[in-house]
GROMACS .gro file of N, CA and C in nm:
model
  375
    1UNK      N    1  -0.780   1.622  -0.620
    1UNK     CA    2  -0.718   1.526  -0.532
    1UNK      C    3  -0.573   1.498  -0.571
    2UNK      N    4  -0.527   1.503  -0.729
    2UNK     CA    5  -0.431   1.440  -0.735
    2UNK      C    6  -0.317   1.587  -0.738
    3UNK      N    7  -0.361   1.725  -0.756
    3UNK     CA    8  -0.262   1.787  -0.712
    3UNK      C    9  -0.218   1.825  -0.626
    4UNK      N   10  -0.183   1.862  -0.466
    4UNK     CA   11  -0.145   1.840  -0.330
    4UNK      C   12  -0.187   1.688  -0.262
    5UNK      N   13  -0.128   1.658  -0.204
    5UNK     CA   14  -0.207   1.603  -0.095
    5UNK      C   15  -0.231   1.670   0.027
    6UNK      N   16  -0.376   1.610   0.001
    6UNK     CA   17  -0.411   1.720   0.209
    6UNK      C   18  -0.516   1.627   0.252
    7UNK      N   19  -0.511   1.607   0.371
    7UNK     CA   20  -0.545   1.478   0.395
    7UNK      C   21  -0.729   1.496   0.422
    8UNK      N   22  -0.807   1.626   0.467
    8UNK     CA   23  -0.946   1.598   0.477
    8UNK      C   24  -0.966   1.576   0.310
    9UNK      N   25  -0.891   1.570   0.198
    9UNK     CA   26  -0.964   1.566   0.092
    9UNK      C   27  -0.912   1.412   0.053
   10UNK      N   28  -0.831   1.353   0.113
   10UNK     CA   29  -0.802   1.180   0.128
   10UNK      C   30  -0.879   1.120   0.194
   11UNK      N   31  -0.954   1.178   0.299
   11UNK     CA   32  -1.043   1.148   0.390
   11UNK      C   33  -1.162   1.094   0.304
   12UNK      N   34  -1.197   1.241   0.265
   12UNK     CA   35  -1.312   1.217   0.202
   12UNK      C   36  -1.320   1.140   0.097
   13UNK      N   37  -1.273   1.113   0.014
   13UNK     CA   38  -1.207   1.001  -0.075
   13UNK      C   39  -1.249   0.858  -0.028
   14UNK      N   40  -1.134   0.840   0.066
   14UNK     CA   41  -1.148   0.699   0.142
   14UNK      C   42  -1.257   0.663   0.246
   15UNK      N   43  -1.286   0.741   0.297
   15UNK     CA   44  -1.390   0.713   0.414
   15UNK      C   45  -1.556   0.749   0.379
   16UNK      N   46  -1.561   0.881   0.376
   16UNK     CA   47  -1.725   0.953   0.337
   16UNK      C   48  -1.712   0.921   0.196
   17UNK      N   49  -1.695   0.873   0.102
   17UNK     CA   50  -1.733   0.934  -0.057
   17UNK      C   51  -1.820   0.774  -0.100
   18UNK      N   52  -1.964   0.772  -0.091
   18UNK     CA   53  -2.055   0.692  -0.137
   18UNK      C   54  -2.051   0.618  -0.248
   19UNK      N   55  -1.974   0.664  -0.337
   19UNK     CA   56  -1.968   0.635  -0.520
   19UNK      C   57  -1.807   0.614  -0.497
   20UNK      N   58  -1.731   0.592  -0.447
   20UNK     CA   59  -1.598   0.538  -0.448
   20UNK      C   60  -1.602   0.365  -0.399
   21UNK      N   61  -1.574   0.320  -0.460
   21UNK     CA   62  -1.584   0.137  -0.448
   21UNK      C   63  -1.475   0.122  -0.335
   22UNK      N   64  -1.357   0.185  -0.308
   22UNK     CA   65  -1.234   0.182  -0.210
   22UNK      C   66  -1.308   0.287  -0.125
   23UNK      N   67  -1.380   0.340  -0.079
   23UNK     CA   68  -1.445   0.388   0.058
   23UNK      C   69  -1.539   0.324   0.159
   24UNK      N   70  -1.445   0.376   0.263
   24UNK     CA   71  -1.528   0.285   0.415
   24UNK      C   72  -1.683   0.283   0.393
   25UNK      N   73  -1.750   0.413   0.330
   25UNK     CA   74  -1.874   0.424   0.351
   25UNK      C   75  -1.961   0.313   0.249
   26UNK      N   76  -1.899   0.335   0.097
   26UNK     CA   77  -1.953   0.256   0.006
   26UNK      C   78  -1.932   0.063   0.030
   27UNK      N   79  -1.813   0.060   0.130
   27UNK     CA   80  -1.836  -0.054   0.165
   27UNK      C   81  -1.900  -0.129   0.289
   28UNK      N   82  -1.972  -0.009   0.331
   28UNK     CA   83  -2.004  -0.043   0.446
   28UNK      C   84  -2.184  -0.076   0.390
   29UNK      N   85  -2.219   0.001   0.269
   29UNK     CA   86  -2.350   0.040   0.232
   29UNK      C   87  -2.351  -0.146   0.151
   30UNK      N   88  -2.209  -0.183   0.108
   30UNK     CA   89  -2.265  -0.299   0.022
   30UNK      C   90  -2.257  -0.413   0.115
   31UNK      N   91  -2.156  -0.364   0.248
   31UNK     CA   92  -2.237  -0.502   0.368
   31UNK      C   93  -2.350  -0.511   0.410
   32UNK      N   94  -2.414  -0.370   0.403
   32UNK     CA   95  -2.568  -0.385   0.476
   32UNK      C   96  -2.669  -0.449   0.369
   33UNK      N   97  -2.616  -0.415   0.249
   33UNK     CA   98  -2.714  -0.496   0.127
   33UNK      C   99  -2.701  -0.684   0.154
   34UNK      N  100  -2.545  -0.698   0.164
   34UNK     CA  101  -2.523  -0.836   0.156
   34UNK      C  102  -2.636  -0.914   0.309
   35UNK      N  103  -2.593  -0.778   0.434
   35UNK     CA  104  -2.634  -0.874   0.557
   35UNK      C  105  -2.804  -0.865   0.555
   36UNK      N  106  -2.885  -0.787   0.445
   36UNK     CA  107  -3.016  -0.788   0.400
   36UNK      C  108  -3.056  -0.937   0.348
   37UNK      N  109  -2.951  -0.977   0.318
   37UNK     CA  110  -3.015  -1.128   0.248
   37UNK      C  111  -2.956  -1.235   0.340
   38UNK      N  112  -2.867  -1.274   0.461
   38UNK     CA  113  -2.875  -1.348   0.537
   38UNK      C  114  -2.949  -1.370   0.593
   39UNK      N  115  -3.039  -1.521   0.622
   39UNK     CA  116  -3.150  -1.552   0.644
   39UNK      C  117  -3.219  -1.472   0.797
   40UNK      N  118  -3.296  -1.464   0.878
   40UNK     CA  119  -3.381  -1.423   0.971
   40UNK      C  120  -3.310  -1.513   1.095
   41UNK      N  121  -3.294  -1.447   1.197
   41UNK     CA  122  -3.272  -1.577   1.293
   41UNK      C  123  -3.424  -1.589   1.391
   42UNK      N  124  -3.375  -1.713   1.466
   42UNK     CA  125  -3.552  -1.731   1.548
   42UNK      C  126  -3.606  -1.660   1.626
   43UNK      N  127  -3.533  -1.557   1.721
   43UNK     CA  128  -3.590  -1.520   1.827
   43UNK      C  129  -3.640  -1.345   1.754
   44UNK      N  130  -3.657  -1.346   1.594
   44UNK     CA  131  -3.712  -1.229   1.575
   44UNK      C  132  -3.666  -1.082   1.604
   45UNK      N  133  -3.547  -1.106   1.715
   45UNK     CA  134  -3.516  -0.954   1.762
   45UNK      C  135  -3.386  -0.883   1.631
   46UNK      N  136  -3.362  -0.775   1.657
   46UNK     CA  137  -3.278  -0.694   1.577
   46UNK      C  138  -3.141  -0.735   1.557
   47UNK      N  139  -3.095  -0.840   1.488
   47UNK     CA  140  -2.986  -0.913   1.510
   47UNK      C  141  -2.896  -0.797   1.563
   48UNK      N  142  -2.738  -0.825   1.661
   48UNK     CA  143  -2.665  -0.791   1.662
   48UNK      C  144  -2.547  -0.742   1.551
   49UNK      N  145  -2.535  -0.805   1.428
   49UNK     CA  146  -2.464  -0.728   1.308
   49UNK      C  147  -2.545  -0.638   1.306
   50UNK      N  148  -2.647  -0.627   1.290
   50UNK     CA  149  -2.731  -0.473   1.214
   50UNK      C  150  -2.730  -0.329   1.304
   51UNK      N  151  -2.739  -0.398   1.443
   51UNK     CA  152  -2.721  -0.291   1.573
   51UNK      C  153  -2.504  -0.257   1.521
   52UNK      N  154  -2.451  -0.331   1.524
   52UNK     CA  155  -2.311  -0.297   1.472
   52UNK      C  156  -2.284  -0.240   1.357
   53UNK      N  157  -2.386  -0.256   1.259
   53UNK     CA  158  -2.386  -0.194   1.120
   53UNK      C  159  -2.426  -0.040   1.126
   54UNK      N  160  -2.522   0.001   1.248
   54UNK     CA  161  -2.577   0.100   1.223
   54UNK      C  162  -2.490   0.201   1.391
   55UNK      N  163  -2.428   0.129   1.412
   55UNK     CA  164  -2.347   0.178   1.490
   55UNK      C  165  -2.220   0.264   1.406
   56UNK      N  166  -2.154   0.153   1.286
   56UNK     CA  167  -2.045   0.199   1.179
   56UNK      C  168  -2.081   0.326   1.115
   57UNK      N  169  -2.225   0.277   1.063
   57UNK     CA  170  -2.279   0.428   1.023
   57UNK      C  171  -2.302   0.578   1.105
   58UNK      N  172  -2.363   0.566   1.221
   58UNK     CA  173  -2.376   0.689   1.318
   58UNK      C  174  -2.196   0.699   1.323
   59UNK      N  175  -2.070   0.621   1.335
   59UNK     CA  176  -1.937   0.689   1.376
   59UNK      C  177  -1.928   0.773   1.236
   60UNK      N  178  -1.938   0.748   1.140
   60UNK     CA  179  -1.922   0.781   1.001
   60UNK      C  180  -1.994   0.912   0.982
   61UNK      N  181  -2.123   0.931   1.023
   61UNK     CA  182  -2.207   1.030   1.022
   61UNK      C  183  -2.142   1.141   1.124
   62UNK      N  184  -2.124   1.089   1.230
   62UNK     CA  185  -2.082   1.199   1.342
   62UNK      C  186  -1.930   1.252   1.316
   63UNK      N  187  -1.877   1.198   1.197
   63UNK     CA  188  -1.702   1.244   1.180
   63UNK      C  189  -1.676   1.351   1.137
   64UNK      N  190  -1.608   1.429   1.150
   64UNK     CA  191  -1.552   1.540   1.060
   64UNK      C  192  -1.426   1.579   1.026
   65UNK      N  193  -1.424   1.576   0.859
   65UNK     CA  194  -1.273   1.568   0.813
   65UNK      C  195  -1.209   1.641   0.852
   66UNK      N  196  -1.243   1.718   0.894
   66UNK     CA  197  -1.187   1.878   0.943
   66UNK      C  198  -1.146   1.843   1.058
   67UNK      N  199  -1.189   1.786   1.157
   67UNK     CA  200  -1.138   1.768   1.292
   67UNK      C  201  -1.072   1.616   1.284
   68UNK      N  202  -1.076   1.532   1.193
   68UNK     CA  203  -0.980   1.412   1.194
   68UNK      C  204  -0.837   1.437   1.094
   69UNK      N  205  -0.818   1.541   1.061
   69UNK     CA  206  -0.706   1.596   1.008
   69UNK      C  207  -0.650   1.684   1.115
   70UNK      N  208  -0.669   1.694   1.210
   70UNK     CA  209  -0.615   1.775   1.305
   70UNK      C  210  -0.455   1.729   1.376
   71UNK      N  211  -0.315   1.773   1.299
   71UNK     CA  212  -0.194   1.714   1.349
   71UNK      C  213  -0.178   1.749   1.485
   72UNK      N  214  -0.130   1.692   1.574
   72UNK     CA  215  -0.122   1.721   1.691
   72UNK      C  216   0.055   1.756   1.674
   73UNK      N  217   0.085   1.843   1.749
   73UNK     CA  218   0.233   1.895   1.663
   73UNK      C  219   0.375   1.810   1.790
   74UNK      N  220   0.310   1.858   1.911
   74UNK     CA  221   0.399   1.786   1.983
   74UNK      C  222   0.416   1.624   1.977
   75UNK      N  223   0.294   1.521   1.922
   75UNK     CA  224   0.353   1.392   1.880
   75UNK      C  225   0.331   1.364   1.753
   76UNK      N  226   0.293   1.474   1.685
   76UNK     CA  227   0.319   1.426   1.532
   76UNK      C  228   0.222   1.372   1.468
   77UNK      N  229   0.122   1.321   1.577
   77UNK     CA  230   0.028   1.221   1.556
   77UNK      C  231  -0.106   1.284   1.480
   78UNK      N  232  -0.227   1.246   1.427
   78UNK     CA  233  -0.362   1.249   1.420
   78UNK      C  234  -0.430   1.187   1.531
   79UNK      N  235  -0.468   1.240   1.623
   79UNK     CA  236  -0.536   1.144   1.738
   79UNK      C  237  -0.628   1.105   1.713
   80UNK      N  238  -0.735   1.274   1.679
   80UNK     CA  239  -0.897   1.216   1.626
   80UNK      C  240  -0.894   1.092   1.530
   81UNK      N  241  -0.798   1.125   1.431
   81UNK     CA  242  -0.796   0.980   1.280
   81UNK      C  243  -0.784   0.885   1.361
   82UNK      N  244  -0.712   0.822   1.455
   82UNK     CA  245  -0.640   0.729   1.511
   82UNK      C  246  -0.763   0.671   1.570
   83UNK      N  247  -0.803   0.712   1.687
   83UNK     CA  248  -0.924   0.721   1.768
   83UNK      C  249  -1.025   0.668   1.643
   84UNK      N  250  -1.078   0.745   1.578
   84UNK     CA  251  -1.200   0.731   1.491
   84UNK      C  252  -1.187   0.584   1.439
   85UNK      N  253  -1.098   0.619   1.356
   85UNK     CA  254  -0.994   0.429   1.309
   85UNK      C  255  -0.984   0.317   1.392
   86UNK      N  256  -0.963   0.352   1.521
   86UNK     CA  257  -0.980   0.231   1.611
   86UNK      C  258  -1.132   0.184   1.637
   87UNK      N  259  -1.233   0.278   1.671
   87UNK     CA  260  -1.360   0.265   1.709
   87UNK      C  261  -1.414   0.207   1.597
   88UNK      N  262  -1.354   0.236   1.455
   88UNK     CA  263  -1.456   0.206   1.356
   88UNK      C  264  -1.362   0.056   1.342
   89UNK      N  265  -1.258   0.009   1.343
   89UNK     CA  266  -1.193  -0.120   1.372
   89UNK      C  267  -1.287  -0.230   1.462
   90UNK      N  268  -1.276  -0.162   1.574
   90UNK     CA  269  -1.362  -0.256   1.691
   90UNK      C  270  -1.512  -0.295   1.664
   91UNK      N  271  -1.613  -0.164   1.567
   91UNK     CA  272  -1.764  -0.233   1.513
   91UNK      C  273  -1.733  -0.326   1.368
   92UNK      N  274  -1.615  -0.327   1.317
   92UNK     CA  275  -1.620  -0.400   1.185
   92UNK      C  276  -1.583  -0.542   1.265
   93UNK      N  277  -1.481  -0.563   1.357
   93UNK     CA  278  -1.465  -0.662   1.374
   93UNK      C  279  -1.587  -0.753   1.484
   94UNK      N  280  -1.653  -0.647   1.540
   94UNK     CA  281  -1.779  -0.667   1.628
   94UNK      C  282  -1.905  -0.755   1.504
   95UNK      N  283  -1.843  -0.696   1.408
   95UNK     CA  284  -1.967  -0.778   1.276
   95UNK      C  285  -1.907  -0.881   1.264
   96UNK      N  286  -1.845  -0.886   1.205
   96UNK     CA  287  -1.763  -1.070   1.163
   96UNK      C  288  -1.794  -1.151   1.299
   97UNK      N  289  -1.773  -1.130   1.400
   97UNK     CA  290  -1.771  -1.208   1.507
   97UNK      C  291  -1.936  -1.207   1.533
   98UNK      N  292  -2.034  -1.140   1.536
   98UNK     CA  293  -2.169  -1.115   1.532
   98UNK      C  294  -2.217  -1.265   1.420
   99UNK      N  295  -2.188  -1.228   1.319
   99UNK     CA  296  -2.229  -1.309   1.189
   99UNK      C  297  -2.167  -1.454   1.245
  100UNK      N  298  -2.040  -1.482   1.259
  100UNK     CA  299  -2.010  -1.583   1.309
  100UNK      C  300  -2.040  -1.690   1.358
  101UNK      N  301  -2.076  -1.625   1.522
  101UNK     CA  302  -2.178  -1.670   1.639
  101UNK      C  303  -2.352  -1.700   1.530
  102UNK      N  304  -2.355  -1.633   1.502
  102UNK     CA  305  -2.518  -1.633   1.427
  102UNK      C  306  -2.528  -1.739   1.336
  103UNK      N  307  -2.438  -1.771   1.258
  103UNK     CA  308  -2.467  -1.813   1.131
  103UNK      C  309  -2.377  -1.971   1.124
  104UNK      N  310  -2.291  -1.958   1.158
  104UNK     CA  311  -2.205  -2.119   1.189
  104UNK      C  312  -2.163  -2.145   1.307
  105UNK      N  313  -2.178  -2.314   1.285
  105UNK     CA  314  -2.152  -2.403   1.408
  105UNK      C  315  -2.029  -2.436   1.454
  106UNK      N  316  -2.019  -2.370   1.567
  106UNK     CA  317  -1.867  -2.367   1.604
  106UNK      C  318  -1.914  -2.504   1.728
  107UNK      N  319  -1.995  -2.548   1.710
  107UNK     CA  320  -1.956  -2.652   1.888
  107UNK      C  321  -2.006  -2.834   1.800
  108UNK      N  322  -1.958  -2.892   1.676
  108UNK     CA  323  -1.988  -2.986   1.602
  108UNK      C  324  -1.871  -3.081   1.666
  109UNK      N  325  -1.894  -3.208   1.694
  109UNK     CA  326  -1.794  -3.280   1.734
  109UNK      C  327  -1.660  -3.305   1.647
  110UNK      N  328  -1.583  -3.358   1.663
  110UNK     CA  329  -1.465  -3.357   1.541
  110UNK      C  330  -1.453  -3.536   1.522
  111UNK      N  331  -1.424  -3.559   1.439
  111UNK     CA  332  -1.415  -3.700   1.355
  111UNK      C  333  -1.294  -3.735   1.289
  112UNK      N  334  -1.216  -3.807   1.402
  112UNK     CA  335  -1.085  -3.864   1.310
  112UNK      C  336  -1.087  -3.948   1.200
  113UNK      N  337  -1.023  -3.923   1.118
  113UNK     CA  338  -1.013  -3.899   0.974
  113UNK      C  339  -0.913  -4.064   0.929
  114UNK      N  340  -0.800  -4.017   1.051
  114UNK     CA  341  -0.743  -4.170   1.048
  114UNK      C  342  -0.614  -4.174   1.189
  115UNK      N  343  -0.601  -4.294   1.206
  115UNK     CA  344  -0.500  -4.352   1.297
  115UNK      C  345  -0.370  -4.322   1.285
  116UNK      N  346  -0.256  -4.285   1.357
  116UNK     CA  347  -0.133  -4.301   1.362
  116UNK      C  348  -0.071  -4.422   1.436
  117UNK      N  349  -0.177  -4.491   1.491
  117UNK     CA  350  -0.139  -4.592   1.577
  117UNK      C  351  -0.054  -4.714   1.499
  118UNK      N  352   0.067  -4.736   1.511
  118UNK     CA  353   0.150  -4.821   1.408
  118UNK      C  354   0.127  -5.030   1.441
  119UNK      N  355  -0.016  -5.075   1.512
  119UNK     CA  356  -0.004  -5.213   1.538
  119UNK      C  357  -0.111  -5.186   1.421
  120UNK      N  358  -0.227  -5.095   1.422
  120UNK     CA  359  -0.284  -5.136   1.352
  120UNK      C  360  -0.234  -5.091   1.159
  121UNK      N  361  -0.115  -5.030   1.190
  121UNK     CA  362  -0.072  -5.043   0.992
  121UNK      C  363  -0.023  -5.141   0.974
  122UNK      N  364   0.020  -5.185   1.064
  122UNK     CA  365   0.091  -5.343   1.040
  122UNK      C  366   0.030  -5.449   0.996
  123UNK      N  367  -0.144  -5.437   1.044
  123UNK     CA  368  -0.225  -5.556   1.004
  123UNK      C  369  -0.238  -5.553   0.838
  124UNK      N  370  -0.259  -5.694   0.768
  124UNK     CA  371  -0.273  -5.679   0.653
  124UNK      C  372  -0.465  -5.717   0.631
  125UNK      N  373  -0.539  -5.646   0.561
  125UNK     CA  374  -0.661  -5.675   0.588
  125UNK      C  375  -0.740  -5.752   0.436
   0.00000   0.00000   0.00000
């Protein structure tokens, strides 16, 4: 790795390599451990993180370094990387927002804390 760089072997590094602590895959394996111990919700069905978790995994499974190293010469670009990178963007952030909704209360009333109203600093109590 460290004499050229070429990017399916950065790939594999960063993305596929299981035993690398800085790879998509190995961190994707220690969210599914973590979202193993968030409690059960009520209605019993297949929570939505886990359908998104195993979605991250099938893009990961179906990739190939070989074809996400592919320069496209007239824009310079990696499309497949780009593409792959975005899709796998949209199920990570599809989890956080999954867990979110699931797990905390976003609709709790709010409770002022204190007054700006200046008749009542004036009172002495």
């Amino acid at each position: 790795y460290r004499s050229l760089l070429q990017l399916p072997l950065v790939l594999d590094l960063m993305i596929f390599d299981a035993n690398n602590p800085r790879s998509l895959l190995y961190q994707l394996d220690r969210l599914k451990k973590s979202m193993a111990n968030l409690p059960t919700t009520t209605d019993n069905s297949f929570s939505v993180h886990n359908v998104l978790i195993n979605e991250a995994y099938n893009l990961i499974s179906q990739a190939d370094k070989e074809k996400l190293s592919i320069l496209n010469y007239a824009t310079s670009e990696h499309e497949n990387l780009d593409n792959f990178l975005s899709e796998i963007y949209k199920v990570l952030s599809g989890i956080q927002n999954a867990v979110s909704k699931t797990y905390f209360v976003h609709a709790q009333s709010q409770i002022q804390l204190f007054s700006t109203d200046q008749s009542r600093q004036n009172k002495i109590y």
